[in-house]
């Protein structure tokens, strides 16, 4: 009888373990993860070269929150995991109106320069690979993007993040200037936002 109890207890424990794994997979799928670049890095030591890998990862919920992380490890999966953890720690919110950004903006970081412009519904994300990953993870569906500086993936990603972080809602701009919202934002933009909210 004791043996039977042990066997049933063991099976139950295994089942619980499987359920936990399934729960972790479901929790992980709540975020959109994009690996933008993986580089192999060599460190020269006395006995030769030691290789490690770096991964640039963009993580977002597709609903206005996005973060960028950079991970380094001796194996590629470990580097990606570190990048994902760092990206989740640096989440920020992106203001959006009807699936696009509120106003044109230019972001600069190191040698990277990225210009973002609002687009009408149905345009899609017109952007290169590195900037596209950030915009799609942020939940921006219609936008025009152009890289004006370095083509390095790390610089482009950080310049895109800088541009998104400098976006402002029309109310914040109106309050700062001491004007009405109608005087600051285009009427079509305000109508579109009211239609979505209603």
C-alpha angles and dihedrals in degrees: 000000000000089000091052091051090049092051094048091045090052093050091048090050091052091049091050089050091052091049090051090053091050090050091051090051091051091048090050092051092061089082131059110232122194124182104211101180140000119196131186112225124197125205113197113221133169094271096045136280129332115207127210134166134235124202129196108206132184118202126186142153094228089240105087102295121103139157138183126219137183118206132185127193143138091260129047097233091050091049091051091048091052090048091051092051092050092047091053090053091054101049117149133178123251117208111228135179118199093339096311138082120274098237143356114281139176123212127198130190123163104316094338120105121179127182118203125192130183116250135200119259113283096030095106128204107316100190144111123265099271097044091040091059092055095044095047093047088050091055097246105149103176120039142126115225131182128183109219100175138031118004091213108126094224093051093045092050093048092046089052090050090050090052093049092047091055093056116114135195116244090245092058092050092047092050092050092050094041093238138120118270090243090061093052106040129048114261092235091057093050092047091051092050092048090050091053094046093048 
